[in-house]
């Protein structure tokens, strides 16, 4: 039997609803249940793929090639369950589907309305593609009260009714602000938020209350009384130092017990020893390394969420704290120097789009190459490392990427044709921008004596992609002659997937996004080895 837990947010955004959902998923998993997590996003874009990272943070790509909300990254990292295309939906997708169906005449003359047509499509999504999961956790994006969210809340209200309360539960995440001048935690915003939900016909079963301080029994009783929930179902969600403490902290406050109680399930306490172990390693490491991230969207750390998590996993694997130095690539261009990189033990140039900051990233790659500092280039970071090596190692004049316009030597160019599971995908300059990149999991073969072959301990790998441009295979021999080897390629040998410099302590560029597959309990081998190399480097400087 599949049970559904619907998770909404109130009072303010950025309360960590995604993390809370992921933590609840991991706690239910620790009790032996099979879980699945989903995100319902009320915005009108079909997916976040066309949004600026400043608007929406990172775009998380699934194995099956969907561009999704970054919360799916939290879900995967906390539960180890790979997300699928069917785990994230938006208003844009729901309306596209309903309108296409209307055009096909499948509504048989009906007037199409939000209720029931849009809400039915949302309900269908929630109930679709479920195997034998015990729990499906559905997080509703945004904050209760948003206009866009109304059809979603109506749909989950109806589902609660249709499934029955023994199969559905509503969890509402709120904030208890602390007013320093009064020395008090305030419950009023929570009361208002619950009132708003009630006005839409949803009585939450459990309130997860974010707060900076532990709150009193009196506060708990007051919230219970005003919001019409059991006292034990008012669960404090206190600030913690490390995200790995969240499952333990929520468990100690009774979250999973209360969820199981709602469904009439009694079970012994979960074994959370692996969370305890990882928290300990994360909070008390034995050393430190400094890694520079040279990118473009430095104003919003969520733009590189999976990346910073993967680096932290690499740190945990090596028992060191990874201190991140976030650097705007443009500052190198303006200053004409990369002196900010002098004191770091590793340099990472992550994925990116567009010309702004590109020359700064090329300067960072050059510094890392010449000074023998470990360099990890991811997607755009690989492409810029190739441009750098082409210009400065191989002496290819005018080497560049056609992403920035025509150039004399396109060592990076638009991908116009590639193979996807035996089918040829084709693109041109005029193709739509949304959902048309090379997306999702692709196989890659590793060169026999390459460094990456040793790191992965495998000859064939599969990694997730999200890019429109590719390194031009035509330059392979020239670049190899100069010292930059193509050590990973698509199975047909046409697409360069990995480059490395064998003569360098650690210089690797990958066309895919390994950070998307790194998990705290299964750190990605490239991140583990990059941090290991950074530890070696830290002993030198
Ligand atoms: N802009 C580059 C491309 O489209 C790199 C993309 C990325 O880094 N994700 O190929």
mmCIF file of C-alpha atoms in Angstrom, residues 112-302:
data_model
loop_
_atom_site.group_PDB
_atom_site.id
_atom_site.type_symbol
_atom_site.label_atom_id
_atom_site.label_comp_id
_atom_site.label_asym_id
_atom_site.label_seq_id
_atom_site.Cartn_x
_atom_site.Cartn_y
_atom_site.Cartn_z
ATOM 1 C CA UNK A 112 -11.744 23.310 -19.724
ATOM 2 C CA UNK A 113 -11.461 24.649 -16.191
ATOM 3 C CA UNK A 114 -8.921 24.752 -13.359
ATOM 4 C CA UNK A 115 -11.230 22.475 -11.402
ATOM 5 C CA UNK A 116 -11.543 19.706 -12.503
ATOM 6 C CA UNK A 117 -9.213 19.583 -15.545
ATOM 7 C CA UNK A 118 -6.049 21.152 -14.186
ATOM 8 C CA UNK A 119 -6.504 19.623 -10.746
ATOM 9 C CA UNK A 120 -7.159 16.221 -12.331
ATOM 10 C CA UNK A 121 -3.941 16.476 -14.307
ATOM 11 C CA UNK A 122 -2.071 17.302 -11.074
ATOM 12 C CA UNK A 123 -3.659 14.361 -9.279
ATOM 13 C CA UNK A 124 -2.775 12.056 -12.175
ATOM 14 C CA UNK A 125 0.814 13.189 -11.890
ATOM 15 C CA UNK A 126 0.933 12.516 -8.143
ATOM 16 C CA UNK A 127 -0.476 9.020 -8.595
ATOM 17 C CA UNK A 128 1.492 8.095 -11.719
ATOM 18 C CA UNK A 129 4.616 5.974 -12.103
ATOM 19 C CA UNK A 130 4.540 4.440 -8.657
ATOM 20 C CA UNK A 131 5.907 0.938 -8.211
ATOM 21 C CA UNK A 132 5.697 -0.627 -4.814
ATOM 22 C CA UNK A 133 6.662 2.403 -2.762
ATOM 23 C CA UNK A 134 5.424 2.437 0.826
ATOM 24 C CA UNK A 135 5.592 6.216 0.992
ATOM 25 C CA UNK A 136 5.477 8.913 -1.652
ATOM 26 C CA UNK A 137 6.429 12.292 -0.262
ATOM 27 C CA UNK A 138 5.162 15.228 -2.335
ATOM 28 C CA UNK A 139 6.592 18.622 -1.640
ATOM 29 C CA UNK A 140 4.594 21.582 -2.927
ATOM 30 C CA UNK A 141 6.887 24.407 -4.021
ATOM 31 C CA UNK A 142 6.367 27.990 -2.936
ATOM 32 C CA UNK A 143 4.543 29.267 0.128
ATOM 33 C CA UNK A 144 0.907 28.844 1.064
ATOM 34 C CA UNK A 145 -0.878 31.958 -0.156
ATOM 35 C CA UNK A 146 0.851 32.134 -3.553
ATOM 36 C CA UNK A 147 -1.672 32.459 -6.366
ATOM 37 C CA UNK A 148 0.166 29.919 -8.543
ATOM 38 C CA UNK A 149 0.003 27.329 -5.799
ATOM 39 C CA UNK A 150 -3.794 27.257 -5.494
ATOM 40 C CA UNK A 151 -4.554 24.488 -8.041
ATOM 41 C CA UNK A 152 -1.870 22.309 -6.437
ATOM 42 C CA UNK A 153 -3.296 22.770 -2.954
ATOM 43 C CA UNK A 154 -6.785 22.071 -4.277
ATOM 44 C CA UNK A 155 -5.514 18.905 -5.970
ATOM 45 C CA UNK A 156 -3.864 17.589 -2.816
ATOM 46 C CA UNK A 157 -6.972 18.511 -0.799
ATOM 47 C CA UNK A 158 -9.050 16.359 -3.144
ATOM 48 C CA UNK A 159 -6.507 13.561 -2.990
ATOM 49 C CA UNK A 160 -6.688 13.493 0.799
ATOM 50 C CA UNK A 161 -10.407 13.001 0.497
ATOM 51 C CA UNK A 162 -10.204 10.383 -2.220
ATOM 52 C CA UNK A 163 -7.362 8.340 -0.762
ATOM 53 C CA UNK A 164 -8.679 8.483 2.784
ATOM 54 C CA UNK A 165 -6.843 9.740 5.821
ATOM 55 C CA UNK A 166 -5.168 6.397 6.385
ATOM 56 C CA UNK A 167 -3.322 6.900 3.115
ATOM 57 C CA UNK A 168 -2.702 10.649 3.111
ATOM 58 C CA UNK A 169 -1.121 13.092 5.489
ATOM 59 C CA UNK A 170 -0.455 16.828 5.411
ATOM 60 C CA UNK A 171 2.756 18.201 6.878
ATOM 61 C CA UNK A 172 3.156 21.971 7.052
ATOM 62 C CA UNK A 173 6.552 23.588 7.555
ATOM 63 C CA UNK A 174 6.438 26.982 9.255
ATOM 64 C CA UNK A 175 8.650 29.485 11.010
ATOM 65 C CA UNK A 176 8.576 30.656 14.605
ATOM 66 C CA UNK A 177 10.443 33.951 14.393
ATOM 67 C CA UNK A 178 12.487 34.989 17.390
ATOM 68 C CA UNK A 179 12.035 38.593 18.430
ATOM 69 C CA UNK A 180 15.285 39.450 20.156
ATOM 70 C CA UNK A 181 14.015 42.649 21.804
ATOM 71 C CA UNK A 182 11.187 40.755 23.460
ATOM 72 C CA UNK A 183 13.239 37.588 23.917
ATOM 73 C CA UNK A 184 10.302 35.622 22.536
ATOM 74 C CA UNK A 185 9.425 33.156 19.819
ATOM 75 C CA UNK A 186 6.269 34.170 18.015
ATOM 76 C CA UNK A 187 3.559 31.703 17.058
ATOM 77 C CA UNK A 188 1.220 34.132 15.284
ATOM 78 C CA UNK A 189 2.663 33.748 11.757
ATOM 79 C CA UNK A 190 2.222 29.975 12.093
ATOM 80 C CA UNK A 191 -1.373 30.440 13.196
ATOM 81 C CA UNK A 192 -2.025 32.675 10.181
ATOM 82 C CA UNK A 193 -0.410 30.260 7.791
ATOM 83 C CA UNK A 194 -2.478 27.356 9.083
ATOM 84 C CA UNK A 195 -5.600 29.526 8.822
ATOM 85 C CA UNK A 196 -4.724 30.139 5.171
ATOM 86 C CA UNK A 197 -4.405 26.393 4.588
ATOM 87 C CA UNK A 198 -7.678 25.774 6.399
ATOM 88 C CA UNK A 199 -9.419 28.298 4.190
ATOM 89 C CA UNK A 200 -8.384 26.054 1.281
ATOM 90 C CA UNK A 201 -9.812 23.027 3.019
ATOM 91 C CA UNK A 202 -6.580 21.523 4.290
ATOM 92 C CA UNK A 203 -6.164 20.776 7.970
ATOM 93 C CA UNK A 204 -2.479 19.981 8.526
ATOM 94 C CA UNK A 205 -1.827 16.842 10.547
ATOM 95 C CA UNK A 206 1.640 17.854 11.606
ATOM 96 C CA UNK A 207 3.466 21.143 11.935
ATOM 97 C CA UNK A 208 7.196 21.196 11.529
ATOM 98 C CA UNK A 209 8.244 24.472 13.121
ATOM 99 C CA UNK A 210 11.588 25.936 12.134
ATOM 100 C CA UNK A 211 13.108 28.022 14.878
ATOM 101 C CA UNK A 212 16.459 29.218 16.084
ATOM 102 C CA UNK A 213 15.694 28.200 19.662
ATOM 103 C CA UNK A 214 14.056 25.286 21.375
ATOM 104 C CA UNK A 215 10.538 26.303 22.234
ATOM 105 C CA UNK A 216 8.690 25.829 25.465
ATOM 106 C CA UNK A 217 5.944 23.337 26.253
ATOM 107 C CA UNK A 218 3.678 26.344 26.558
ATOM 108 C CA UNK A 219 4.433 27.422 22.994
ATOM 109 C CA UNK A 220 3.872 23.915 21.758
ATOM 110 C CA UNK A 221 0.500 23.643 23.481
ATOM 111 C CA UNK A 222 -0.516 27.059 22.237
ATOM 112 C CA UNK A 223 0.294 26.177 18.617
ATOM 113 C CA UNK A 224 -1.517 22.853 18.995
ATOM 114 C CA UNK A 225 -4.599 24.538 20.361
ATOM 115 C CA UNK A 226 -4.790 27.356 17.836
ATOM 116 C CA UNK A 227 -3.895 25.219 14.855
ATOM 117 C CA UNK A 228 -6.011 22.232 15.790
ATOM 118 C CA UNK A 229 -3.230 19.619 15.766
ATOM 119 C CA UNK A 230 -2.121 17.162 18.428
ATOM 120 C CA UNK A 231 0.484 18.579 20.747
ATOM 121 C CA UNK A 232 2.986 15.870 19.821
ATOM 122 C CA UNK A 233 2.427 16.757 16.195
ATOM 123 C CA UNK A 234 3.907 20.200 16.740
ATOM 124 C CA UNK A 235 7.483 19.202 15.970
ATOM 125 C CA UNK A 236 10.361 21.608 16.588
ATOM 126 C CA UNK A 237 12.756 21.852 13.635
ATOM 127 C CA UNK A 238 15.736 23.532 15.178
ATOM 128 C CA UNK A 239 18.716 25.045 13.391
ATOM 129 C CA UNK A 240 21.669 22.663 13.228
ATOM 130 C CA UNK A 241 25.288 23.077 12.278
ATOM 131 C CA UNK A 242 25.458 20.460 9.538
ATOM 132 C CA UNK A 243 22.730 19.251 7.196
ATOM 133 C CA UNK A 244 23.609 15.669 8.121
ATOM 134 C CA UNK A 245 22.263 16.362 11.608
ATOM 135 C CA UNK A 246 18.800 17.099 10.267
ATOM 136 C CA UNK A 247 17.477 13.496 10.165
ATOM 137 C CA UNK A 248 18.777 12.833 13.688
ATOM 138 C CA UNK A 249 17.433 16.114 15.030
ATOM 139 C CA UNK A 250 13.983 15.599 13.493
ATOM 140 C CA UNK A 251 13.888 12.069 14.791
ATOM 141 C CA UNK A 252 14.751 13.231 18.303
ATOM 142 C CA UNK A 253 11.910 15.720 18.098
ATOM 143 C CA UNK A 254 9.538 12.934 17.129
ATOM 144 C CA UNK A 255 8.890 13.611 13.445
ATOM 145 C CA UNK A 256 8.946 10.059 12.092
ATOM 146 C CA UNK A 257 7.147 8.649 15.146
ATOM 147 C CA UNK A 258 4.325 11.103 14.581
ATOM 148 C CA UNK A 259 4.115 10.363 10.857
ATOM 149 C CA UNK A 260 3.917 6.629 11.563
ATOM 150 C CA UNK A 261 1.380 7.208 14.327
ATOM 151 C CA UNK A 262 -0.798 9.039 11.821
ATOM 152 C CA UNK A 263 -0.821 5.969 9.619
ATOM 153 C CA UNK A 264 -1.325 3.620 12.550
ATOM 154 C CA UNK A 265 2.099 2.006 12.224
ATOM 155 C CA UNK A 266 4.119 0.962 15.234
ATOM 156 C CA UNK A 267 7.752 0.099 14.751
ATOM 157 C CA UNK A 268 10.971 -0.037 16.766
ATOM 158 C CA UNK A 269 13.262 3.006 16.643
ATOM 159 C CA UNK A 270 15.285 3.385 13.439
ATOM 160 C CA UNK A 271 18.996 2.733 13.235
ATOM 161 C CA UNK A 272 20.541 6.123 12.550
ATOM 162 C CA UNK A 273 24.131 5.122 13.239
ATOM 163 C CA UNK A 274 25.290 5.934 9.709
ATOM 164 C CA UNK A 275 23.913 9.470 10.060
ATOM 165 C CA UNK A 276 25.664 9.820 13.407
ATOM 166 C CA UNK A 277 28.912 8.642 11.893
ATOM 167 C CA UNK A 278 28.754 11.007 8.966
ATOM 168 C CA UNK A 279 27.787 13.952 11.163
ATOM 169 C CA UNK A 280 30.800 13.278 13.327
ATOM 170 C CA UNK A 281 33.111 13.176 10.337
ATOM 171 C CA UNK A 282 31.576 16.337 8.890
ATOM 172 C CA UNK A 283 31.814 18.287 12.142
ATOM 173 C CA UNK A 284 35.195 17.148 13.418
ATOM 174 C CA UNK A 285 37.533 16.495 10.494
ATOM 175 C CA UNK A 286 41.261 16.111 10.955
ATOM 176 C CA UNK A 287 42.514 18.677 8.473
ATOM 177 C CA UNK A 288 41.575 21.425 6.062
ATOM 178 C CA UNK A 289 41.954 22.121 2.361
ATOM 179 C CA UNK A 290 41.071 25.247 0.428
ATOM 180 C CA UNK A 291 39.375 24.904 -2.942
ATOM 181 C CA UNK A 292 38.690 27.829 -5.246
ATOM 182 C CA UNK A 293 35.496 27.693 -7.260
ATOM 183 C CA UNK A 294 35.878 30.018 -10.196
ATOM 184 C CA UNK A 295 32.438 30.672 -11.582
ATOM 185 C CA UNK A 296 29.815 33.140 -12.478
ATOM 186 C CA UNK A 297 26.792 32.916 -10.208
ATOM 187 C CA UNK A 298 28.606 33.552 -6.957
ATOM 188 C CA UNK A 299 25.851 35.714 -5.483
ATOM 189 C CA UNK A 300 23.666 32.683 -4.916
ATOM 190 C CA UNK A 301 25.261 29.581 -3.446
ATOM 191 C CA UNK A 302 22.203 27.514 -4.427
#
